[in-house]
Coordinates of N, CA and C in Angstrom, one line a residue:
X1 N -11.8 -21.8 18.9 CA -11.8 -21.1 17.7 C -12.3 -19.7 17.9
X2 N -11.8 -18.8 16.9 CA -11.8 -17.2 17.4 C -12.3 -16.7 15.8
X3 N -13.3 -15.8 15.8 CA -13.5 -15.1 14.7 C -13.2 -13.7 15.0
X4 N -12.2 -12.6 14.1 CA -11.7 -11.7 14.8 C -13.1 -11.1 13.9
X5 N -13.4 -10.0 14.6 CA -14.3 -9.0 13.4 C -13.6 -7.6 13.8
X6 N -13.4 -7.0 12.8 CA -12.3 -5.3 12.8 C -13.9 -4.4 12.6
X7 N -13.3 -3.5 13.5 CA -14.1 -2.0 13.1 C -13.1 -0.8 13.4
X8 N -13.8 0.4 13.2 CA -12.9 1.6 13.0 C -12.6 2.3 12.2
X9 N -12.6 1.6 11.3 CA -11.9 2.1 9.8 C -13.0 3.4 9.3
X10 N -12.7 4.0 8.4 CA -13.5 5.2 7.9 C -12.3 6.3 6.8
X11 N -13.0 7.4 6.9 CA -12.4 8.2 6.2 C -11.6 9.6 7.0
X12 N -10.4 9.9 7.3 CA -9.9 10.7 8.0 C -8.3 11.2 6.3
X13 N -8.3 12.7 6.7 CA -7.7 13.6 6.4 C -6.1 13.2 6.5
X14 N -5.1 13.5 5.8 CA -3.6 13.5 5.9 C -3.0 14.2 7.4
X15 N -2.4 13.4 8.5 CA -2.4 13.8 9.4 C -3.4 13.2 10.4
X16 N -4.5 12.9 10.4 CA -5.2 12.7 11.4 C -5.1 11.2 11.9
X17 N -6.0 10.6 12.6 CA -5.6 9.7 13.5 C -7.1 8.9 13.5
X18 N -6.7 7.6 13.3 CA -7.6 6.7 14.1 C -7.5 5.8 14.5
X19 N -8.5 4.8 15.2 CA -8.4 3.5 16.1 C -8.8 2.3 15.6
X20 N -8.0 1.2 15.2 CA -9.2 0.0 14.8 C -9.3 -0.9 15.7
X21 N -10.0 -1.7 15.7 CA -10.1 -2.7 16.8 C -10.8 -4.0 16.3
X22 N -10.1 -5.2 16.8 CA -10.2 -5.9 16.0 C -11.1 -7.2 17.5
X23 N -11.9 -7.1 17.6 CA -12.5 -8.3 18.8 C -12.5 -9.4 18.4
X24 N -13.0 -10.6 19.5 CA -12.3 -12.0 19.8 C -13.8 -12.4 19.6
X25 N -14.4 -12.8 18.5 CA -16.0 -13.1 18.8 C -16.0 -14.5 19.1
X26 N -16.6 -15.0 19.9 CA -16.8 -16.0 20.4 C -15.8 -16.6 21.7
X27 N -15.3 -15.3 22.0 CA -14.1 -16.0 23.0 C -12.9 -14.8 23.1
X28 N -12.1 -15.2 24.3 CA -10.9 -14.1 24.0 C -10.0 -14.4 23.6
X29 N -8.9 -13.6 23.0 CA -7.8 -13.8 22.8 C -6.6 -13.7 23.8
X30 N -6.9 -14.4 24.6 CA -6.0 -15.4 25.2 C -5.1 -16.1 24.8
X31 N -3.6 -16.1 25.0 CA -3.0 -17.1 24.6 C -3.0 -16.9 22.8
X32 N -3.3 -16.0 22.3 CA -3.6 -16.1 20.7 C -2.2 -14.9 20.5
X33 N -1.8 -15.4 19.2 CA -0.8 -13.9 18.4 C -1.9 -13.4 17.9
X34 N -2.1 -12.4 18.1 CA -2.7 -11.1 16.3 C -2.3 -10.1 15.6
X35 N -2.7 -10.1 14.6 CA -1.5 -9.1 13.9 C -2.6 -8.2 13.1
X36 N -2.2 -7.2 12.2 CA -3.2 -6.0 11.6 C -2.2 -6.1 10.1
X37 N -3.0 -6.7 9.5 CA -2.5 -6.4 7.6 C -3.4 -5.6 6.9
X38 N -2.3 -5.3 6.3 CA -3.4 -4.1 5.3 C -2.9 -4.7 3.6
X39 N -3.6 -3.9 2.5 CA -3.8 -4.6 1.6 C -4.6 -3.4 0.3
X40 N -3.6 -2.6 -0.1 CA -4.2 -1.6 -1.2 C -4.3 -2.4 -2.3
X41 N -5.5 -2.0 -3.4 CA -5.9 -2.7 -4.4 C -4.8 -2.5 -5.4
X42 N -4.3 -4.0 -6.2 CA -3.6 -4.0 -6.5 C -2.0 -4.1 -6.9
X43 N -2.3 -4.3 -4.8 CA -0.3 -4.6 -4.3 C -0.7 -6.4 -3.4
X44 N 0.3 -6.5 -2.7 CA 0.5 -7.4 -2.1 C 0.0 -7.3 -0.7
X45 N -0.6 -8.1 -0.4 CA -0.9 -7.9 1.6 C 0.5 -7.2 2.2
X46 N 0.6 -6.5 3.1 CA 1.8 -5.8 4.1 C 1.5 -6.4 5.3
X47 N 2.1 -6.7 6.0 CA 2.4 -6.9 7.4 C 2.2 -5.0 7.9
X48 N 1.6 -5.2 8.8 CA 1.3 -3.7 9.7 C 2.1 -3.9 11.0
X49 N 1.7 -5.1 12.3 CA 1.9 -5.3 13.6 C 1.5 -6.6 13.5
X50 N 2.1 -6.9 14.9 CA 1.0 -8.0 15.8 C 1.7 -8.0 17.4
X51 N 1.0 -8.8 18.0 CA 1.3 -8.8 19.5 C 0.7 -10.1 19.8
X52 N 1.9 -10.5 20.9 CA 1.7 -12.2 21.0 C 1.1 -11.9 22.4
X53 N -0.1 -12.5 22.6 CA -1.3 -11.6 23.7 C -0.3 -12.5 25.0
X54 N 0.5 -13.9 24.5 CA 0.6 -14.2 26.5 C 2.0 -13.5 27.3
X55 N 2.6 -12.5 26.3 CA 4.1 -11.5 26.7 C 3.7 -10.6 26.4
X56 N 2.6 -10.0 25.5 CA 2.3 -8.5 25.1 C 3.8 -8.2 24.1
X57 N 4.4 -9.5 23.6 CA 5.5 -8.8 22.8 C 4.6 -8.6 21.5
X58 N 5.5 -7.4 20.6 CA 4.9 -6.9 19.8 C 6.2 -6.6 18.2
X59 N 5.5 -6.8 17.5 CA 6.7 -6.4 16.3 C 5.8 -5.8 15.3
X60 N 6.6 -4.6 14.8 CA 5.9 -3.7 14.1 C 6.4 -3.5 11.9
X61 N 6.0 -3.4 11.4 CA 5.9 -3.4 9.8 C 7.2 -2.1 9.8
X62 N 7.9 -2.5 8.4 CA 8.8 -1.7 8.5 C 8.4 -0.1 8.3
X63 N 9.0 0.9 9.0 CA 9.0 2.0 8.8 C 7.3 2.7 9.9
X64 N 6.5 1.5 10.4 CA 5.7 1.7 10.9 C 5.8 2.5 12.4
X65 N 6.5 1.8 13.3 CA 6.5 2.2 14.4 C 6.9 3.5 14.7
X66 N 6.3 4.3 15.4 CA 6.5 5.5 15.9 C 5.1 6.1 15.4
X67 N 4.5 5.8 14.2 CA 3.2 6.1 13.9 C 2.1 5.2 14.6
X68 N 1.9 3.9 14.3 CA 1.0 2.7 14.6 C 1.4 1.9 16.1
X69 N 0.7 1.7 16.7 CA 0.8 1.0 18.3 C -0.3 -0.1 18.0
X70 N 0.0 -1.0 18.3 CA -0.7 -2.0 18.9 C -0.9 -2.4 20.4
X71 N -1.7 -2.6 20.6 CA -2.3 -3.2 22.0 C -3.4 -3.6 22.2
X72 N -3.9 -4.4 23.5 CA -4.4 -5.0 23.9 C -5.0 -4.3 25.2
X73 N -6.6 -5.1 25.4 CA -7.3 -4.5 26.8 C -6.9 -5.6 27.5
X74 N -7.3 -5.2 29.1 CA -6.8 -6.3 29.9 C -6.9 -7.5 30.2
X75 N -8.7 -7.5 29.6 CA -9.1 -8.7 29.3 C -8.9 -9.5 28.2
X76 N -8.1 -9.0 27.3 CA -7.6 -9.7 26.0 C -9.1 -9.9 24.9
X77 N -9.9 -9.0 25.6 CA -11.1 -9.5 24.8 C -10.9 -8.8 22.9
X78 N -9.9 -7.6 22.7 CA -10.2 -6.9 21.4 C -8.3 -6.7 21.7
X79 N -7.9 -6.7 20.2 CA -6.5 -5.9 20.0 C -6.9 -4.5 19.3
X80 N -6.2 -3.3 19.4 CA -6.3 -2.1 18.9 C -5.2 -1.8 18.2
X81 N -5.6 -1.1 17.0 CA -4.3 -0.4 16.4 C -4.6 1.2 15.9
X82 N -3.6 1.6 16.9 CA -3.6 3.1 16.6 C -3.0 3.8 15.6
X83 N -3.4 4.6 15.2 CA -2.5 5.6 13.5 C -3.0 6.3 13.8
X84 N -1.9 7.2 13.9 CA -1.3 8.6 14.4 C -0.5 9.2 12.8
X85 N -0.5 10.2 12.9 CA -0.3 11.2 11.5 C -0.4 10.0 10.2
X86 N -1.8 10.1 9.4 CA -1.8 8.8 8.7 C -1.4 9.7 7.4
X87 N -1.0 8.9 6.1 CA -0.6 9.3 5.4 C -1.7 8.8 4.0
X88 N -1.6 9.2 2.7 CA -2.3 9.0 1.6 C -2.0 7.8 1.4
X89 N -1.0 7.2 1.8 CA -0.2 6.0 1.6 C -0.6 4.8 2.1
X90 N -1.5 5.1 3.5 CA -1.5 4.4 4.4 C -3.7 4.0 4.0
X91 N -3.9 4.2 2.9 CA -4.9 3.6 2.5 C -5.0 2.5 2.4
X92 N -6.0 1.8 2.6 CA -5.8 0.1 2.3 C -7.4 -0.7 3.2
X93 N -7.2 -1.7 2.5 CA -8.1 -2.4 3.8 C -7.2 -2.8 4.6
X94 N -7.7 -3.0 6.3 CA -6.9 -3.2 7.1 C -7.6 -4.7 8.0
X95 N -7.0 -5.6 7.9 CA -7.4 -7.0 8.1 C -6.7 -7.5 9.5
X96 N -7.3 -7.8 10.3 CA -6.7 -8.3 11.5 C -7.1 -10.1 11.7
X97 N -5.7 -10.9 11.8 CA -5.5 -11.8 11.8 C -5.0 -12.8 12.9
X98 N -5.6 -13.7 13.9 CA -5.5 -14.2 14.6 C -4.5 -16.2 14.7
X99 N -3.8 -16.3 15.8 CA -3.3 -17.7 15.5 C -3.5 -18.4 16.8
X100 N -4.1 -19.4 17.0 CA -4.0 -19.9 18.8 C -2.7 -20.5 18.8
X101 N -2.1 -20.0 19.7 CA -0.6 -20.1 20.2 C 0.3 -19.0 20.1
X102 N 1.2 -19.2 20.4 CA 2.3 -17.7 20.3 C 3.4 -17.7 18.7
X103 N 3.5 -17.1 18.2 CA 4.1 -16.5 16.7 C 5.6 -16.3 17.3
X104 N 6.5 -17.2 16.7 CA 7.9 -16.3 17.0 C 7.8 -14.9 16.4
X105 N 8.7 -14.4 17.1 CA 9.3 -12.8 16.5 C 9.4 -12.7 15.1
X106 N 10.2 -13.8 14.8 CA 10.5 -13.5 13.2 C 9.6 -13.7 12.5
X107 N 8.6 -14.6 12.7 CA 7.6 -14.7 12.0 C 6.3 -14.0 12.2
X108 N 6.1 -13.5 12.8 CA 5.2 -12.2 13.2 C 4.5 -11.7 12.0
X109 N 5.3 -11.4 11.2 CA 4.7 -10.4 9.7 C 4.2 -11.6 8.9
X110 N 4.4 -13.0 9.0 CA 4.2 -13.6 7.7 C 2.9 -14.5 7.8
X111 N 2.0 -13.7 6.7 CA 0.4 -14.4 6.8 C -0.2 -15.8 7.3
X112 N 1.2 -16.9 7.0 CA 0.3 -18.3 6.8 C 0.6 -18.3 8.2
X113 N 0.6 -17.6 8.9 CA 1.1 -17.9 10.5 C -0.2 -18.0 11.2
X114 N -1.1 -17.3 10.4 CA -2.3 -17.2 11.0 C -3.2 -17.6 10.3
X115 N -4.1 -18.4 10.5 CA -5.1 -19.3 10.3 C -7.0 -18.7 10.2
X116 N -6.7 -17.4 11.2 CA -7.8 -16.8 11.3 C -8.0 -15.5 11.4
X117 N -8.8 -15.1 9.9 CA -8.7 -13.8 9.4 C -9.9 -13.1 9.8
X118 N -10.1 -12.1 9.7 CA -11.1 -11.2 9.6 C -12.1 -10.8 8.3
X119 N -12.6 -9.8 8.4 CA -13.4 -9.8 6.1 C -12.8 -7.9 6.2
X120 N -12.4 -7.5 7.2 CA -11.2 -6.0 6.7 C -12.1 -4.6 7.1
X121 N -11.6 -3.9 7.1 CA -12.1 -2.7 7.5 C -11.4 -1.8 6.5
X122 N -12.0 -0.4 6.0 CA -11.3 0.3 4.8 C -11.2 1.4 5.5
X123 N -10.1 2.0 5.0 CA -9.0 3.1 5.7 C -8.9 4.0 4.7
X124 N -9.2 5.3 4.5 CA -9.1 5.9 3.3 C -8.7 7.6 4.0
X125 N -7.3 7.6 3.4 CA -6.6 8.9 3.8 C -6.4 9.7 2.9
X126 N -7.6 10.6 2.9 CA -7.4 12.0 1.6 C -7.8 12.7 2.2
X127 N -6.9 14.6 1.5 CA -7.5 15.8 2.1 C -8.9 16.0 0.7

């Protein structure tokens, strides 16, 4: 069993960039999928990413990729998610969510796939 805990989050400008990271407390994530949801007050959870740690395959939230990366250290001990030019839009809490075993592709985005959540990190993009 894995408790992910996220840090990173903070307050950065339109345009700027940060890193979240989401570690494996009690253990690595080995062999686990994880994925990064986010969640503005008063919408629906979004699918952001995830990456299935035993292929490093990765599937990214629509319209995301080219801004947001996901990855992994080599010890699989933390997943990271990078944002690159963030937008006002891209406020939210950001929740990283863990599954022991591998997530098909298609199901990648979809919450009940994962069993083990995080308590979120807040992301707030204003000039």
């Amino acid at each position: 069993q894995v408790q992910p805990v996220e840090s990173g989050g903070g307050f950065v400008q339109p345009g700027g960039s940060l890193r979240l990271s989401c570690a494996a407390s009690g253990r690595t994530f080995d062999r686990y999928s994880v994925a990064w949801f986010r969640q503005a007050p008063g919408t629906e959870r979004d699918f952001v990413a995830a990456i299935r740690l035993a292929d490093r395959n990765t599937r990214y939230g629509d319209s995301l990729k080219g801004r947001f990366t996901i990855s992994t250290d080599s010890a699989k001990n933390a997943v990271y998610l990078q944002m690159n030019s963030l937008r006002p839009e891209d406020t939210a809490s950001y929740y990283c969510a863990a599954h022991a075993g591998g997530v098909i592709y298609g199901m990648m985005g979809v919450p009940r796939q994962y069993e083990y959540w995080g308590q979120g990190t807040q992301v707030t993009v204003s000039s």
